[in-house]
């Protein structure tokens, strides 16, 4: 997996790339990376940092100076699981998670490919209405447990799948237009 710091040695600022990410973020009401004080609270609470060294505070710093080409080509950005913890922890009310989503969008618009995990989530969302179908999960004793085992009802699906899909596709179209 490529880390952001591995890709920085010959980096050159790209104002066009920064403007594209900025344009996407403005659509979701996102804010000014100039407000980031590099306190690191986002990274210290980030689950993806613990697992794969995703560093949202560094991404915010690179966004500030326009070095987003390097970030977009780092496979580690796809490890962000959109848990929103960084946004909740930020003392400046910034949203690194939205910034990362913006970078992913621009990366795709420029011919990059969606990670396998995200493709699987999208397919599941379109088929079932949620990003991951209910799983049979392992237990500490070496066994496994399912919703049925726990006496839970089947996970609910959209009442009108066609309408759900239309809303989903329209929303994605609006975000990307
Ligand atoms: S928590 Fe907010 S202010 Fe602190 S480094 Fe992260 S984005 Fe910047
Ligand atoms: S949303 Fe992404 S970057 Fe933010 S804390 Fe969660 S995994 Fe980390």
PDB file of C-alpha atoms and ligand atoms in Angstrom:
ATOM      1  CA  UNK A   1       0.000   0.000   0.000  1.00  0.00           C
ATOM      2  CA  UNK A   2       1.407   3.380  -0.967  1.00  0.00           C
ATOM      3  CA  UNK A   3       1.809   5.823   1.904  1.00  0.00           C
ATOM      4  CA  UNK A   4       1.460   9.544   1.423  1.00  0.00           C
ATOM      5  CA  UNK A   5       4.902  10.317   2.843  1.00  0.00           C
ATOM      6  CA  UNK A   6       6.533   7.945   0.330  1.00  0.00           C
ATOM      7  CA  UNK A   7       5.207  10.013  -2.558  1.00  0.00           C
ATOM      8  CA  UNK A   8       6.253  13.496  -1.494  1.00  0.00           C
ATOM      9  CA  UNK A   9       9.893  13.788  -2.497  1.00  0.00           C
ATOM     10  CA  UNK A  10       9.388  15.336  -5.968  1.00  0.00           C
ATOM     11  CA  UNK A  11       5.967  16.835  -5.354  1.00  0.00           C
ATOM     12  CA  UNK A  12       4.909  20.023  -7.148  1.00  0.00           C
ATOM     13  CA  UNK A  13       1.809  22.036  -6.154  1.00  0.00           C
ATOM     14  CA  UNK A  14      -1.087  21.680  -8.621  1.00  0.00           C
ATOM     15  CA  UNK A  15      -3.588  24.563  -8.225  1.00  0.00           C
ATOM     16  CA  UNK A  16      -6.017  22.987 -10.744  1.00  0.00           C
ATOM     17  CA  UNK A  17      -6.331  19.834  -8.716  1.00  0.00           C
ATOM     18  CA  UNK A  18      -6.840  21.836  -5.540  1.00  0.00           C
ATOM     19  CA  UNK A  19      -9.561  23.906  -7.259  1.00  0.00           C
ATOM     20  CA  UNK A  20     -11.391  20.748  -8.364  1.00  0.00           C
ATOM     21  CA  UNK A  21     -11.418  19.305  -4.841  1.00  0.00           C
ATOM     22  CA  UNK A  22     -12.455  22.686  -3.498  1.00  0.00           C
ATOM     23  CA  UNK A  23     -15.348  22.826  -5.983  1.00  0.00           C
ATOM     24  CA  UNK A  24     -16.650  19.448  -4.828  1.00  0.00           C
ATOM     25  CA  UNK A  25     -16.361  20.393  -1.159  1.00  0.00           C
ATOM     26  CA  UNK A  26     -18.253  23.634  -1.678  1.00  0.00           C
ATOM     27  CA  UNK A  27     -21.190  21.573  -2.944  1.00  0.00           C
ATOM     28  CA  UNK A  28     -21.438  19.827   0.407  1.00  0.00           C
ATOM     29  CA  UNK A  29     -20.941  23.079   2.315  1.00  0.00           C
ATOM     30  CA  UNK A  30     -17.387  22.265   3.247  1.00  0.00           C
ATOM     31  CA  UNK A  31     -14.927  24.633   4.703  1.00  0.00           C
ATOM     32  CA  UNK A  32     -11.526  26.254   4.400  1.00  0.00           C
ATOM     33  CA  UNK A  33      -8.468  24.032   4.970  1.00  0.00           C
ATOM     34  CA  UNK A  34      -6.617  27.214   5.920  1.00  0.00           C
ATOM     35  CA  UNK A  35      -8.343  26.945   9.303  1.00  0.00           C
ATOM     36  CA  UNK A  36      -6.540  23.679  10.085  1.00  0.00           C
ATOM     37  CA  UNK A  37      -4.117  24.224  12.959  1.00  0.00           C
ATOM     38  CA  UNK A  38      -2.426  20.820  12.546  1.00  0.00           C
ATOM     39  CA  UNK A  39      -3.354  19.753  16.065  1.00  0.00           C
ATOM     40  CA  UNK A  40      -3.503  16.107  14.946  1.00  0.00           C
ATOM     41  CA  UNK A  41      -6.711  15.287  16.812  1.00  0.00           C
ATOM     42  CA  UNK A  42      -8.237  13.868  13.612  1.00  0.00           C
ATOM     43  CA  UNK A  43      -5.360  11.439  13.078  1.00  0.00           C
ATOM     44  CA  UNK A  44      -5.084  10.439  16.728  1.00  0.00           C
ATOM     45  CA  UNK A  45      -8.699   9.217  16.674  1.00  0.00           C
ATOM     46  CA  UNK A  46      -8.686   7.765  13.170  1.00  0.00           C
ATOM     47  CA  UNK A  47      -9.374   4.025  12.993  1.00  0.00           C
ATOM     48  CA  UNK A  48      -7.787   3.841   9.532  1.00  0.00           C
ATOM     49  CA  UNK A  49      -4.617   5.409  10.946  1.00  0.00           C
ATOM     50  CA  UNK A  50      -4.376   2.601  13.490  1.00  0.00           C
ATOM     51  CA  UNK A  51      -4.840  -0.033  10.784  1.00  0.00           C
ATOM     52  CA  UNK A  52      -3.146   1.447   7.735  1.00  0.00           C
ATOM     53  CA  UNK A  53      -1.492   4.743   8.667  1.00  0.00           C
ATOM     54  CA  UNK A  54      -4.001   7.043   7.001  1.00  0.00           C
ATOM     55  CA  UNK A  55      -3.134  10.510   8.321  1.00  0.00           C
ATOM     56  CA  UNK A  56      -6.024  12.944   7.880  1.00  0.00           C
ATOM     57  CA  UNK A  57      -4.090  15.869   9.426  1.00  0.00           C
ATOM     58  CA  UNK A  58      -1.372  15.415   6.807  1.00  0.00           C
ATOM     59  CA  UNK A  59      -3.960  15.329   4.043  1.00  0.00           C
ATOM     60  CA  UNK A  60      -5.368  18.625   5.330  1.00  0.00           C
ATOM     61  CA  UNK A  61      -1.856  20.118   5.304  1.00  0.00           C
ATOM     62  CA  UNK A  62      -1.289  18.956   1.720  1.00  0.00           C
ATOM     63  CA  UNK A  63      -4.698  20.277   0.674  1.00  0.00           C
ATOM     64  CA  UNK A  64      -3.701  23.679   2.045  1.00  0.00           C
ATOM     65  CA  UNK A  65      -0.660  23.877  -0.207  1.00  0.00           C
ATOM     66  CA  UNK A  66      -2.161  22.187  -3.270  1.00  0.00           C
ATOM     67  CA  UNK A  67      -0.178  18.938  -3.184  1.00  0.00           C
ATOM     68  CA  UNK A  68      -3.172  16.754  -3.872  1.00  0.00           C
ATOM     69  CA  UNK A  69      -1.876  14.795  -6.877  1.00  0.00           C
ATOM     70  CA  UNK A  70       0.320  12.836  -4.511  1.00  0.00           C
ATOM     71  CA  UNK A  71      -2.495  12.228  -2.054  1.00  0.00           C
ATOM     72  CA  UNK A  72      -4.857  11.026  -4.768  1.00  0.00           C
ATOM     73  CA  UNK A  73      -2.370   8.496  -6.045  1.00  0.00           C
ATOM     74  CA  UNK A  74      -1.788   7.046  -2.578  1.00  0.00           C
ATOM     75  CA  UNK A  75      -3.874   3.906  -2.197  1.00  0.00           C
ATOM     76  CA  UNK A  76      -4.088   4.592   1.530  1.00  0.00           C
ATOM     77  CA  UNK A  77      -6.854   7.198   0.979  1.00  0.00           C
ATOM     78  CA  UNK A  78      -9.208   4.315   0.132  1.00  0.00           C
ATOM     79  CA  UNK A  79      -8.801   2.969   3.648  1.00  0.00           C
ATOM     80  CA  UNK A  80     -10.890   5.861   5.023  1.00  0.00           C
ATOM     81  CA  UNK A  81     -14.099   4.209   6.213  1.00  0.00           C
ATOM     82  CA  UNK A  82     -16.094   7.438   6.525  1.00  0.00           C
ATOM     83  CA  UNK A  83     -16.649   6.921  10.233  1.00  0.00           C
ATOM     84  CA  UNK A  84     -16.731  10.732  10.703  1.00  0.00           C
ATOM     85  CA  UNK A  85     -14.640  10.620  13.885  1.00  0.00           C
ATOM     86  CA  UNK A  86     -12.186  13.157  12.462  1.00  0.00           C
ATOM     87  CA  UNK A  87     -15.011  15.610  11.863  1.00  0.00           C
ATOM     88  CA  UNK A  88     -16.381  15.111  15.364  1.00  0.00           C
ATOM     89  CA  UNK A  89     -12.980  15.607  16.990  1.00  0.00           C
ATOM     90  CA  UNK A  90     -11.840  18.656  15.027  1.00  0.00           C
ATOM     91  CA  UNK A  91     -11.670  21.788  17.205  1.00  0.00           C
ATOM     92  CA  UNK A  92     -11.884  23.917  14.059  1.00  0.00           C
ATOM     93  CA  UNK A  93     -15.091  22.294  12.775  1.00  0.00           C
ATOM     94  CA  UNK A  94     -13.281  21.013   9.710  1.00  0.00           C
ATOM     95  CA  UNK A  95     -14.123  17.773   7.982  1.00  0.00           C
ATOM     96  CA  UNK A  96     -11.112  15.748   6.834  1.00  0.00           C
ATOM     97  CA  UNK A  97     -13.514  12.961   5.842  1.00  0.00           C
ATOM     98  CA  UNK A  98     -15.231  15.241   3.311  1.00  0.00           C
ATOM     99  CA  UNK A  99     -11.850  16.359   2.017  1.00  0.00           C
ATOM    100  CA  UNK A 100     -10.839  12.738   1.497  1.00  0.00           C
ATOM    101  CA  UNK A 101     -14.154  12.046  -0.258  1.00  0.00           C
ATOM    102  CA  UNK A 102     -13.519  15.048  -2.517  1.00  0.00           C
ATOM    103  CA  UNK A 103     -10.056  13.768  -3.366  1.00  0.00           C
ATOM    104  CA  UNK A 104     -11.468  10.321  -4.169  1.00  0.00           C
ATOM    105  CA  UNK A 105     -14.045  11.923  -6.465  1.00  0.00           C
ATOM    106  CA  UNK A 106     -11.456  13.908  -8.377  1.00  0.00           C
ATOM    107  CA  UNK A 107      -9.233  10.852  -8.578  1.00  0.00           C
ATOM    108  CA  UNK A 108     -12.053   8.909 -10.272  1.00  0.00           C
ATOM    109  CA  UNK A 109     -12.937  11.821 -12.559  1.00  0.00           C
ATOM    110  CA  UNK A 110      -9.317  11.759 -13.737  1.00  0.00           C
ATOM    111  CA  UNK A 111      -9.388   8.099 -14.662  1.00  0.00           C
ATOM    112  CA  UNK A 112      -8.409   6.466 -11.375  1.00  0.00           C
ATOM    113  CA  UNK A 113     -10.206   3.322 -10.313  1.00  0.00           C
ATOM    114  CA  UNK A 114     -12.439   2.744  -7.325  1.00  0.00           C
ATOM    115  CA  UNK A 115     -10.994   0.350  -4.776  1.00  0.00           C
ATOM    116  CA  UNK A 116     -12.408  -3.199  -4.786  1.00  0.00           C
ATOM    117  CA  UNK A 117     -13.861  -2.718  -1.322  1.00  0.00           C
ATOM    118  CA  UNK A 118     -15.765   0.399  -2.330  1.00  0.00           C
ATOM    119  CA  UNK A 119     -17.077  -1.264  -5.493  1.00  0.00           C
ATOM    120  CA  UNK A 120     -18.390  -4.116  -3.390  1.00  0.00           C
ATOM    121  CA  UNK A 121     -20.053  -1.643  -1.011  1.00  0.00           C
ATOM    122  CA  UNK A 122     -21.693   0.222  -3.877  1.00  0.00           C
ATOM    123  CA  UNK A 123     -22.995  -2.997  -5.434  1.00  0.00           C
ATOM    124  CA  UNK A 124     -24.382  -4.085  -2.095  1.00  0.00           C
ATOM    125  CA  UNK A 125     -25.988  -0.669  -1.570  1.00  0.00           C
ATOM    126  CA  UNK A 126     -27.718  -0.887  -4.942  1.00  0.00           C
ATOM    127  CA  UNK A 127     -28.840  -4.476  -4.404  1.00  0.00           C
ATOM    128  CA  UNK A 128     -29.747  -4.461  -0.709  1.00  0.00           C
ATOM    129  CA  UNK A 129     -29.970  -0.867   0.483  1.00  0.00           C
ATOM    130  CA  UNK A 130     -26.963  -1.148   2.811  1.00  0.00           C
ATOM    131  CA  UNK A 131     -23.242  -1.236   2.235  1.00  0.00           C
ATOM    132  CA  UNK A 132     -22.669  -4.700   3.617  1.00  0.00           C
ATOM    133  CA  UNK A 133     -25.082  -7.585   3.764  1.00  0.00           C
ATOM    134  CA  UNK A 134     -25.520  -9.137   7.242  1.00  0.00           C
ATOM    135  CA  UNK A 135     -22.565 -11.348   8.059  1.00  0.00           C
ATOM    136  CA  UNK A 136     -22.010 -14.524   9.991  1.00  0.00           C
ATOM    137  CA  UNK A 137     -19.384 -13.346  12.478  1.00  0.00           C
ATOM    138  CA  UNK A 138     -16.816 -15.349  14.436  1.00  0.00           C
ATOM    139  CA  UNK A 139     -17.143 -15.538  18.211  1.00  0.00           C
ATOM    140  CA  UNK A 140     -14.388 -15.659  20.836  1.00  0.00           C
ATOM    141  CA  UNK A 141     -14.956 -19.319  21.508  1.00  0.00           C
ATOM    142  CA  UNK A 142     -14.132 -20.242  17.898  1.00  0.00           C
ATOM    143  CA  UNK A 143     -17.740 -20.527  16.746  1.00  0.00           C
ATOM    144  CA  UNK A 144     -19.846 -18.153  14.689  1.00  0.00           C
ATOM    145  CA  UNK A 145     -23.134 -16.341  15.028  1.00  0.00           C
ATOM    146  CA  UNK A 146     -25.719 -14.996  12.579  1.00  0.00           C
ATOM    147  CA  UNK A 147     -28.803 -12.786  12.895  1.00  0.00           C
ATOM    148  CA  UNK A 148     -30.936 -15.935  12.882  1.00  0.00           C
ATOM    149  CA  UNK A 149     -28.929 -17.384  15.780  1.00  0.00           C
ATOM    150  CA  UNK A 150     -29.634 -14.215  17.762  1.00  0.00           C
ATOM    151  CA  UNK A 151     -33.348 -14.341  16.988  1.00  0.00           C
ATOM    152  CA  UNK A 152     -33.158 -11.134  14.959  1.00  0.00           C
ATOM    153  CA  UNK A 153     -35.547 -10.522  12.044  1.00  0.00           C
ATOM    154  CA  UNK A 154     -34.158 -10.281   8.509  1.00  0.00           C
ATOM    155  CA  UNK A 155     -32.389  -6.960   7.874  1.00  0.00           C
ATOM    156  CA  UNK A 156     -34.904  -4.533   6.328  1.00  0.00           C
ATOM    157  CA  UNK A 157     -34.626  -3.659   2.642  1.00  0.00           C
ATOM    158  CA  UNK A 158     -35.964  -0.565   0.837  1.00  0.00           C
ATOM    159  CA  UNK A 159     -39.754  -0.861   0.506  1.00  0.00           C
ATOM    160  CA  UNK A 160     -39.606   0.397  -3.075  1.00  0.00           C
ATOM    161  CA  UNK A 161     -36.244  -0.785  -4.548  1.00  0.00           C
ATOM    162  CA  UNK A 162     -36.779   1.039  -7.855  1.00  0.00           C
ATOM    163  CA  UNK A 163     -37.475   4.360  -6.141  1.00  0.00           C
ATOM    164  CA  UNK A 164     -34.518   3.832  -3.808  1.00  0.00           C
ATOM    165  CA  UNK A 165     -32.205   3.184  -6.756  1.00  0.00           C
ATOM    166  CA  UNK A 166     -33.469   6.279  -8.590  1.00  0.00           C
ATOM    167  CA  UNK A 167     -32.861   8.489  -5.561  1.00  0.00           C
ATOM    168  CA  UNK A 168     -29.406   6.972  -5.073  1.00  0.00           C
ATOM    169  CA  UNK A 169     -28.387   7.452  -8.710  1.00  0.00           C
ATOM    170  CA  UNK A 170     -29.769  11.009  -8.813  1.00  0.00           C
ATOM    171  CA  UNK A 171     -27.888  11.899  -5.625  1.00  0.00           C
ATOM    172  CA  UNK A 172     -24.631  10.496  -6.974  1.00  0.00           C
ATOM    173  CA  UNK A 173     -25.191  12.319 -10.257  1.00  0.00           C
ATOM    174  CA  UNK A 174     -25.757  15.622  -8.459  1.00  0.00           C
ATOM    175  CA  UNK A 175     -22.636  15.226  -6.355  1.00  0.00           C
ATOM    176  CA  UNK A 176     -20.486  14.453  -9.365  1.00  0.00           C
ATOM    177  CA  UNK A 177     -21.943  17.044 -11.774  1.00  0.00           C
TER     178      UNK A 177
HETATM  179  S1  LIG B   1      -8.413  17.946  13.984  1.00  0.00           S
HETATM  180 FE1  LIG B   1      -8.981  19.628  12.590  1.00  0.00          FE
HETATM  181  S2  LIG B   1      -7.566  21.314  13.066  1.00  0.00           S
HETATM  182 FE2  LIG B   1      -6.712  19.440  13.979  1.00  0.00          FE
HETATM  183  S3  LIG B   1      -5.296  18.653  12.390  1.00  0.00           S
HETATM  184 FE3  LIG B   1      -7.277  17.646  12.074  1.00  0.00          FE
HETATM  185  S4  LIG B   1      -8.351  18.916  10.568  1.00  0.00           S
HETATM  186 FE4  LIG B   1      -6.657  20.141  11.388  1.00  0.00          FE
HETATM  187  S1  LIG B   2     -13.666   9.350   8.495  1.00  0.00           S
HETATM  188 FE1  LIG B   2     -11.818   8.459   7.597  1.00  0.00          FE
HETATM  189  S2  LIG B   2     -10.193   9.906   8.060  1.00  0.00           S
HETATM  190 FE2  LIG B   2     -11.909  10.403   9.391  1.00  0.00          FE
HETATM  191  S3  LIG B   2     -11.511   9.298  11.298  1.00  0.00           S
HETATM  192 FE3  LIG B   2     -12.809   7.981  10.045  1.00  0.00          FE
HETATM  193  S4  LIG B   2     -11.427   6.665   8.889  1.00  0.00           S
HETATM  194 FE4  LIG B   2     -10.210   8.395   9.711  1.00  0.00          FE
END
